[in-house]
Amino acid sequence: MPATKTTTPRPSGPSGLTRGYLFTYNTANLLAWGTCIAYTASLLPAALASNSLPTVFNQTFNPLLLATQSLALLEVVHSLVRLVRAPFITTAMQVASRLLVVWGILAPFGGEIVGAKGAQAGDYAYMGCVAAWGITEVIRYGFFAITLSGGSVPAWWTWLRYNTFYVLYPIGISSECTLIFKALGPAGELNPLYRYFLIAVLVIYVPGSYVLYTHMIAQRRKVLRGKRRAD
């Protein structure tokens, strides 16, 4: 009789040093975004009561949001070298849009379009970004950290992971577009070509957002379908 091959199932997910690194990375991001959300929320009551909302931007952007969001560059690297299974194109699109907002809009023009008197639309758009990005990332990084630790993700956390984006994603996208639109004037003063670039970005945002949104919906269906089969 011919010898029969016995195959050993491969463990699912990363292992060894890769798992340890990814657990550390996701935990660090969970703590960073949690701190960003908690600190911003702690400043809001006094800022709203005293009609000084722009001060929230001045107190949170440089020490918290800029550094925290910049960590997402590593996600593009993780996808590129296949440390994770996230598609490279969609990961790069999402990270690039956020880095444009923090480095290309808020860093050079934040004092004019957000943290300034009369910049109310920009202030609320900034809060929208902090809320949408922060809540999404606390849920997402927490989900990954629990999974990589070998623990069992609670059902309610899984529900949050695959449902809250329906509301948070539109809030985030509309807030990002508002900030980019508000920056058209200052960008044109800096360089007319930069203004035209931002206009092109706003045009691309519509189909790009649709691609990312439908991708997340497809991922949700895939995961929940697999979960129902497992149950």
PDB file of C-alpha atoms in Angstrom:
ATOM      1  CA  MET A   1       0.000   0.000   0.000  1.00  0.00           C
ATOM      2  CA  PRO A   2       1.264   3.505  -0.738  1.00  0.00           C
ATOM      3  CA  ALA A   3       2.217   5.471   2.298  1.00  0.00           C
ATOM      4  CA  THR A   4      -0.361   8.013   3.340  1.00  0.00           C
ATOM      5  CA  LYS A   5       0.730  11.485   4.202  1.00  0.00           C
ATOM      6  CA  THR A   6      -0.257  12.905   7.527  1.00  0.00           C
ATOM      7  CA  THR A   7      -0.604  16.632   7.620  1.00  0.00           C
ATOM      8  CA  THR A   8      -0.341  18.689  10.739  1.00  0.00           C
ATOM      9  CA  PRO A   9      -2.709  21.644  10.759  1.00  0.00           C
ATOM     10  CA  ARG A  10      -0.938  24.961  10.752  1.00  0.00           C
ATOM     11  CA  PRO A  11      -1.699  27.173  13.697  1.00  0.00           C
ATOM     12  CA  SER A  12      -3.918  30.047  12.752  1.00  0.00           C
ATOM     13  CA  GLY A  13      -2.499  33.525  13.063  1.00  0.00           C
ATOM     14  CA  PRO A  14       1.038  34.666  13.884  1.00  0.00           C
ATOM     15  CA  SER A  15       3.254  32.852  16.352  1.00  0.00           C
ATOM     16  CA  GLY A  16       6.422  33.347  18.366  1.00  0.00           C
ATOM     17  CA  LEU A  17       8.156  36.708  18.139  1.00  0.00           C
ATOM     18  CA  THR A  18       5.697  37.962  15.526  1.00  0.00           C
ATOM     19  CA  ARG A  19       2.764  37.362  17.857  1.00  0.00           C
ATOM     20  CA  GLY A  20       4.599  39.050  20.725  1.00  0.00           C
ATOM     21  CA  TYR A  21       5.464  42.061  18.601  1.00  0.00           C
ATOM     22  CA  LEU A  22       1.930  42.438  17.251  1.00  0.00           C
ATOM     23  CA  PHE A  23       0.466  42.090  20.743  1.00  0.00           C
ATOM     24  CA  THR A  24       2.792  44.853  21.994  1.00  0.00           C
ATOM     25  CA  TYR A  25       1.989  47.063  19.012  1.00  0.00           C
ATOM     26  CA  ASN A  26      -1.770  46.676  19.373  1.00  0.00           C
ATOM     27  CA  THR A  27      -1.673  47.157  23.140  1.00  0.00           C
ATOM     28  CA  ALA A  28       0.416  50.328  22.782  1.00  0.00           C
ATOM     29  CA  ASN A  29      -2.069  51.714  20.268  1.00  0.00           C
ATOM     30  CA  LEU A  30      -5.001  50.750  22.495  1.00  0.00           C
ATOM     31  CA  LEU A  31      -3.482  52.676  25.398  1.00  0.00           C
ATOM     32  CA  ALA A  32      -2.509  55.646  23.206  1.00  0.00           C
ATOM     33  CA  TRP A  33      -5.959  56.028  21.654  1.00  0.00           C
ATOM     34  CA  GLY A  34      -7.649  55.415  24.997  1.00  0.00           C
ATOM     35  CA  THR A  35      -5.574  58.200  26.537  1.00  0.00           C
ATOM     36  CA  CYS A  36      -6.355  60.501  23.609  1.00  0.00           C
ATOM     37  CA  ILE A  37     -10.109  59.932  23.918  1.00  0.00           C
ATOM     38  CA  ALA A  38     -10.171  60.166  27.723  1.00  0.00           C
ATOM     39  CA  TYR A  39      -8.067  63.339  27.882  1.00  0.00           C
ATOM     40  CA  THR A  40     -10.047  65.072  25.140  1.00  0.00           C
ATOM     41  CA  ALA A  41     -13.334  64.118  26.812  1.00  0.00           C
ATOM     42  CA  SER A  42     -12.071  65.472  30.144  1.00  0.00           C
ATOM     43  CA  LEU A  43     -11.439  68.890  28.565  1.00  0.00           C
ATOM     44  CA  LEU A  44     -14.796  69.210  26.795  1.00  0.00           C
ATOM     45  CA  PRO A  45     -17.118  70.167  29.715  1.00  0.00           C
ATOM     46  CA  ALA A  46     -15.046  73.178  30.751  1.00  0.00           C
ATOM     47  CA  ALA A  47     -14.370  74.194  27.135  1.00  0.00           C
ATOM     48  CA  LEU A  48     -18.063  74.099  26.214  1.00  0.00           C
ATOM     49  CA  ALA A  49     -19.094  75.912  29.387  1.00  0.00           C
ATOM     50  CA  SER A  50     -16.624  78.732  28.765  1.00  0.00           C
ATOM     51  CA  ASN A  51     -17.124  78.798  24.980  1.00  0.00           C
ATOM     52  CA  SER A  52     -13.417  78.032  24.492  1.00  0.00           C
ATOM     53  CA  LEU A  53     -13.583  74.931  22.292  1.00  0.00           C
ATOM     54  CA  PRO A  54     -10.464  75.878  20.265  1.00  0.00           C
ATOM     55  CA  THR A  55      -8.338  75.345  23.376  1.00  0.00           C
ATOM     56  CA  VAL A  56      -9.091  71.613  23.179  1.00  0.00           C
ATOM     57  CA  PHE A  57      -7.213  71.396  19.883  1.00  0.00           C
ATOM     58  CA  ASN A  58      -4.267  73.317  21.293  1.00  0.00           C
ATOM     59  CA  GLN A  59      -4.083  71.006  24.311  1.00  0.00           C
ATOM     60  CA  THR A  60      -4.520  67.675  22.530  1.00  0.00           C
ATOM     61  CA  PHE A  61      -3.142  67.771  18.986  1.00  0.00           C
ATOM     62  CA  ASN A  62       0.632  67.960  19.421  1.00  0.00           C
ATOM     63  CA  PRO A  63       1.026  65.852  22.572  1.00  0.00           C
ATOM     64  CA  LEU A  64      -1.514  63.196  21.628  1.00  0.00           C
ATOM     65  CA  LEU A  65      -3.245  62.958  18.251  1.00  0.00           C
ATOM     66  CA  LEU A  66      -0.247  63.684  16.019  1.00  0.00           C
ATOM     67  CA  ALA A  67       1.961  61.024  17.612  1.00  0.00           C
ATOM     68  CA  THR A  68      -0.817  58.483  18.096  1.00  0.00           C
ATOM     69  CA  GLN A  69      -2.088  58.622  14.523  1.00  0.00           C
ATOM     70  CA  SER A  70       1.447  58.557  13.112  1.00  0.00           C
ATOM     71  CA  LEU A  71       1.925  55.085  14.617  1.00  0.00           C
ATOM     72  CA  ALA A  72      -0.447  53.834  11.921  1.00  0.00           C
ATOM     73  CA  LEU A  73       2.405  54.045   9.393  1.00  0.00           C
ATOM     74  CA  LEU A  74       3.566  50.724  10.803  1.00  0.00           C
ATOM     75  CA  GLU A  75       0.261  49.158   9.733  1.00  0.00           C
ATOM     76  CA  VAL A  76       1.168  49.794   6.097  1.00  0.00           C
ATOM     77  CA  VAL A  77       4.530  48.106   6.709  1.00  0.00           C
ATOM     78  CA  HIS A  78       2.847  45.164   8.456  1.00  0.00           C
ATOM     79  CA  SER A  79       0.526  44.668   5.490  1.00  0.00           C
ATOM     80  CA  LEU A  80       3.339  45.059   2.943  1.00  0.00           C
ATOM     81  CA  VAL A  81       5.583  42.426   4.538  1.00  0.00           C
ATOM     82  CA  ARG A  82       2.554  40.183   5.299  1.00  0.00           C
ATOM     83  CA  LEU A  83       2.823  40.265   9.077  1.00  0.00           C
ATOM     84  CA  VAL A  84      -0.954  40.675   8.968  1.00  0.00           C
ATOM     85  CA  ARG A  85      -3.605  39.643   6.448  1.00  0.00           C
ATOM     86  CA  ALA A  86      -5.031  43.135   5.924  1.00  0.00           C
ATOM     87  CA  PRO A  87      -5.065  44.122   2.210  1.00  0.00           C
ATOM     88  CA  PHE A  88      -2.221  46.495   1.416  1.00  0.00           C
ATOM     89  CA  ILE A  89      -4.188  48.857  -0.857  1.00  0.00           C
ATOM     90  CA  THR A  90      -7.100  49.457   1.510  1.00  0.00           C
ATOM     91  CA  THR A  91      -4.742  49.772   4.497  1.00  0.00           C
ATOM     92  CA  ALA A  92      -2.560  52.282   2.648  1.00  0.00           C
ATOM     93  CA  MET A  93      -5.607  54.301   1.521  1.00  0.00           C
ATOM     94  CA  GLN A  94      -7.020  54.581   5.015  1.00  0.00           C
ATOM     95  CA  VAL A  95      -3.707  55.441   6.667  1.00  0.00           C
ATOM     96  CA  ALA A  96      -2.801  57.948   3.926  1.00  0.00           C
ATOM     97  CA  SER A  97      -6.089  59.830   4.327  1.00  0.00           C
ATOM     98  CA  ARG A  98      -5.597  60.207   8.068  1.00  0.00           C
ATOM     99  CA  LEU A  99      -1.939  61.188   7.792  1.00  0.00           C
ATOM    100  CA  LEU A 100      -2.903  63.816   5.245  1.00  0.00           C
ATOM    101  CA  VAL A 101      -5.313  65.288   7.777  1.00  0.00           C
ATOM    102  CA  VAL A 102      -2.865  65.305  10.705  1.00  0.00           C
ATOM    103  CA  TRP A 103       0.361  66.171   8.867  1.00  0.00           C
ATOM    104  CA  GLY A 104      -0.929  67.985   5.788  1.00  0.00           C
ATOM    105  CA  ILE A 105      -3.847  69.919   7.305  1.00  0.00           C
ATOM    106  CA  LEU A 106      -3.813  70.146  11.100  1.00  0.00           C
ATOM    107  CA  ALA A 107      -0.047  70.421  11.621  1.00  0.00           C
ATOM    108  CA  PRO A 108       0.478  73.429   9.299  1.00  0.00           C
ATOM    109  CA  PHE A 109      -2.988  75.048   9.403  1.00  0.00           C
ATOM    110  CA  GLY A 110      -4.604  73.855  12.621  1.00  0.00           C
ATOM    111  CA  GLY A 111      -4.103  77.179  14.356  1.00  0.00           C
ATOM    112  CA  GLU A 112      -6.123  78.894  11.610  1.00  0.00           C
ATOM    113  CA  ILE A 113      -8.913  76.399  10.873  1.00  0.00           C
ATOM    114  CA  VAL A 114      -9.409  74.754  14.287  1.00  0.00           C
ATOM    115  CA  GLY A 115      -7.674  76.352  17.230  1.00  0.00           C
ATOM    116  CA  ALA A 116      -8.719  79.920  16.449  1.00  0.00           C
ATOM    117  CA  LYS A 117     -11.566  82.281  17.233  1.00  0.00           C
ATOM    118  CA  GLY A 118     -14.463  81.873  14.812  1.00  0.00           C
ATOM    119  CA  ALA A 119     -13.307  78.466  13.561  1.00  0.00           C
ATOM    120  CA  GLN A 120     -16.341  76.674  14.957  1.00  0.00           C
ATOM    121  CA  ALA A 121     -16.887  74.322  11.992  1.00  0.00           C
ATOM    122  CA  GLY A 122     -13.245  73.310  12.148  1.00  0.00           C
ATOM    123  CA  ASP A 123     -13.448  72.765  15.909  1.00  0.00           C
ATOM    124  CA  TYR A 124     -16.394  70.396  15.573  1.00  0.00           C
ATOM    125  CA  ALA A 125     -14.742  68.623  12.635  1.00  0.00           C
ATOM    126  CA  TYR A 126     -11.639  68.086  14.766  1.00  0.00           C
ATOM    127  CA  MET A 127     -13.773  66.659  17.567  1.00  0.00           C
ATOM    128  CA  GLY A 128     -15.475  64.430  15.008  1.00  0.00           C
ATOM    129  CA  CYS A 129     -12.105  63.052  13.921  1.00  0.00           C
ATOM    130  CA  VAL A 130     -10.956  62.455  17.491  1.00  0.00           C
ATOM    131  CA  ALA A 131     -14.227  60.706  18.385  1.00  0.00           C
ATOM    132  CA  ALA A 132     -14.568  58.621  15.210  1.00  0.00           C
ATOM    133  CA  TRP A 133     -10.906  57.664  14.986  1.00  0.00           C
ATOM    134  CA  GLY A 134     -10.434  57.166  18.711  1.00  0.00           C
ATOM    135  CA  ILE A 135     -13.495  55.012  19.424  1.00  0.00           C
ATOM    136  CA  THR A 136     -12.880  52.936  16.297  1.00  0.00           C
ATOM    137  CA  GLU A 137      -9.243  52.325  17.199  1.00  0.00           C
ATOM    138  CA  VAL A 138      -9.868  51.519  20.857  1.00  0.00           C
ATOM    139  CA  ILE A 139     -12.328  48.843  19.742  1.00  0.00           C
ATOM    140  CA  ARG A 140     -10.108  47.548  16.919  1.00  0.00           C
ATOM    141  CA  TYR A 141      -6.783  47.476  18.753  1.00  0.00           C
ATOM    142  CA  GLY A 142      -8.447  46.044  21.849  1.00  0.00           C
ATOM    143  CA  PHE A 143      -9.986  43.292  19.726  1.00  0.00           C
ATOM    144  CA  PHE A 144      -6.592  42.398  18.237  1.00  0.00           C
ATOM    145  CA  ALA A 145      -4.779  42.608  21.584  1.00  0.00           C
ATOM    146  CA  ILE A 146      -7.237  40.184  23.215  1.00  0.00           C
ATOM    147  CA  THR A 147      -7.009  37.794  20.258  1.00  0.00           C
ATOM    148  CA  LEU A 148      -3.200  37.860  20.195  1.00  0.00           C
ATOM    149  CA  SER A 149      -3.049  37.286  23.948  1.00  0.00           C
ATOM    150  CA  GLY A 150      -4.887  34.007  23.434  1.00  0.00           C
ATOM    151  CA  GLY A 151      -7.990  35.216  25.205  1.00  0.00           C
ATOM    152  CA  SER A 152     -11.581  34.969  24.060  1.00  0.00           C
ATOM    153  CA  VAL A 153     -13.080  38.185  22.730  1.00  0.00           C
ATOM    154  CA  PRO A 154     -16.431  38.918  24.423  1.00  0.00           C
ATOM    155  CA  ALA A 155     -19.433  38.752  22.112  1.00  0.00           C
ATOM    156  CA  TRP A 156     -20.328  42.375  22.805  1.00  0.00           C
ATOM    157  CA  TRP A 157     -16.822  43.511  21.800  1.00  0.00           C
ATOM    158  CA  THR A 158     -17.097  41.535  18.562  1.00  0.00           C
ATOM    159  CA  TRP A 159     -20.435  43.232  17.918  1.00  0.00           C
ATOM    160  CA  LEU A 160     -18.833  46.644  18.436  1.00  0.00           C
ATOM    161  CA  ARG A 161     -15.916  45.692  16.175  1.00  0.00           C
ATOM    162  CA  TYR A 162     -18.141  44.878  13.227  1.00  0.00           C
ATOM    163  CA  ASN A 163     -21.052  47.301  13.654  1.00  0.00           C
ATOM    164  CA  THR A 164     -19.969  50.667  15.035  1.00  0.00           C
ATOM    165  CA  PHE A 165     -18.251  51.619  11.770  1.00  0.00           C
ATOM    166  CA  TYR A 166     -21.685  52.082  10.188  1.00  0.00           C
ATOM    167  CA  VAL A 167     -21.980  55.301  12.225  1.00  0.00           C
ATOM    168  CA  LEU A 168     -18.362  56.193  13.030  1.00  0.00           C
ATOM    169  CA  TYR A 169     -16.993  55.932   9.484  1.00  0.00           C
ATOM    170  CA  PRO A 170     -19.365  58.559   7.993  1.00  0.00           C
ATOM    171  CA  ILE A 171     -18.630  60.855  10.956  1.00  0.00           C
ATOM    172  CA  GLY A 172     -14.903  60.462  10.409  1.00  0.00           C
ATOM    173  CA  ILE A 173     -15.049  60.968   6.636  1.00  0.00           C
ATOM    174  CA  SER A 174     -17.304  64.031   6.822  1.00  0.00           C
ATOM    175  CA  SER A 175     -15.054  65.538   9.520  1.00  0.00           C
ATOM    176  CA  GLU A 176     -11.928  64.906   7.437  1.00  0.00           C
ATOM    177  CA  CYS A 177     -13.535  66.479   4.358  1.00  0.00           C
ATOM    178  CA  THR A 178     -14.581  69.516   6.399  1.00  0.00           C
ATOM    179  CA  LEU A 179     -11.030  70.057   7.649  1.00  0.00           C
ATOM    180  CA  ILE A 180      -9.588  69.692   4.139  1.00  0.00           C
ATOM    181  CA  PHE A 181     -12.161  72.128   2.748  1.00  0.00           C
ATOM    182  CA  LYS A 182     -11.419  74.646   5.512  1.00  0.00           C
ATOM    183  CA  ALA A 183      -7.704  74.379   4.667  1.00  0.00           C
ATOM    184  CA  LEU A 184      -8.126  75.330   0.993  1.00  0.00           C
ATOM    185  CA  GLY A 185      -7.635  79.026   1.737  1.00  0.00           C
ATOM    186  CA  PRO A 186      -4.478  78.721   3.879  1.00  0.00           C
ATOM    187  CA  ALA A 187      -3.094  76.087   1.487  1.00  0.00           C
ATOM    188  CA  GLY A 188      -3.563  78.440  -1.466  1.00  0.00           C
ATOM    189  CA  GLU A 189      -1.679  81.176   0.365  1.00  0.00           C
ATOM    190  CA  LEU A 190       1.157  78.750   1.048  1.00  0.00           C
ATOM    191  CA  ASN A 191       1.254  77.431  -2.519  1.00  0.00           C
ATOM    192  CA  PRO A 192      -1.511  77.441  -5.174  1.00  0.00           C
ATOM    193  CA  LEU A 193      -0.493  73.946  -6.262  1.00  0.00           C
ATOM    194  CA  TYR A 194      -1.157  72.637  -2.767  1.00  0.00           C
ATOM    195  CA  ARG A 195      -4.681  74.049  -2.926  1.00  0.00           C
ATOM    196  CA  TYR A 196      -5.280  72.261  -6.239  1.00  0.00           C
ATOM    197  CA  PHE A 197      -3.904  69.069  -4.702  1.00  0.00           C
ATOM    198  CA  LEU A 198      -6.368  69.312  -1.809  1.00  0.00           C
ATOM    199  CA  ILE A 199      -9.231  69.932  -4.250  1.00  0.00           C
ATOM    200  CA  ALA A 200      -8.199  66.753  -6.094  1.00  0.00           C
ATOM    201  CA  VAL A 201      -8.121  64.905  -2.784  1.00  0.00           C
ATOM    202  CA  LEU A 202     -11.684  65.999  -2.018  1.00  0.00           C
ATOM    203  CA  VAL A 203     -12.783  64.721  -5.439  1.00  0.00           C
ATOM    204  CA  ILE A 204     -11.052  61.377  -4.810  1.00  0.00           C
ATOM    205  CA  TYR A 205     -12.522  61.084  -1.305  1.00  0.00           C
ATOM    206  CA  VAL A 206     -15.983  60.166  -2.612  1.00  0.00           C
ATOM    207  CA  PRO A 207     -15.044  57.020  -4.590  1.00  0.00           C
ATOM    208  CA  GLY A 208     -12.228  56.215  -2.160  1.00  0.00           C
ATOM    209  CA  SER A 209     -14.565  56.341   0.820  1.00  0.00           C
ATOM    210  CA  TYR A 210     -17.056  54.146  -1.020  1.00  0.00           C
ATOM    211  CA  VAL A 211     -14.353  51.521  -1.669  1.00  0.00           C
ATOM    212  CA  LEU A 212     -13.276  51.466   1.981  1.00  0.00           C
ATOM    213  CA  TYR A 213     -16.839  51.492   3.306  1.00  0.00           C
ATOM    214  CA  THR A 214     -17.978  48.609   1.092  1.00  0.00           C
ATOM    215  CA  HIS A 215     -14.788  46.705   1.961  1.00  0.00           C
ATOM    216  CA  MET A 216     -15.627  46.964   5.666  1.00  0.00           C
ATOM    217  CA  ILE A 217     -19.195  45.842   5.016  1.00  0.00           C
ATOM    218  CA  ALA A 218     -17.902  42.843   3.046  1.00  0.00           C
ATOM    219  CA  GLN A 219     -15.457  41.984   5.834  1.00  0.00           C
ATOM    220  CA  ARG A 220     -18.265  42.175   8.380  1.00  0.00           C
ATOM    221  CA  ARG A 221     -20.434  39.789   6.371  1.00  0.00           C
ATOM    222  CA  LYS A 222     -17.538  37.378   5.881  1.00  0.00           C
ATOM    223  CA  VAL A 223     -16.623  37.294   9.567  1.00  0.00           C
ATOM    224  CA  LEU A 224     -20.182  36.989  10.851  1.00  0.00           C
ATOM    225  CA  ARG A 225     -20.975  34.301   8.265  1.00  0.00           C
ATOM    226  CA  GLY A 226     -17.949  32.307   9.432  1.00  0.00           C
ATOM    227  CA  LYS A 227     -18.944  32.825  13.064  1.00  0.00           C
ATOM    228  CA  ARG A 228     -22.462  31.488  12.413  1.00  0.00           C
ATOM    229  CA  ARG A 229     -20.992  28.388  10.750  1.00  0.00           C
ATOM    230  CA  ALA A 230     -18.644  27.835  13.690  1.00  0.00           C
ATOM    231  CA  ASP A 231     -21.563  28.123  16.110  1.00  0.00           C
TER     232      ASP A 231
END
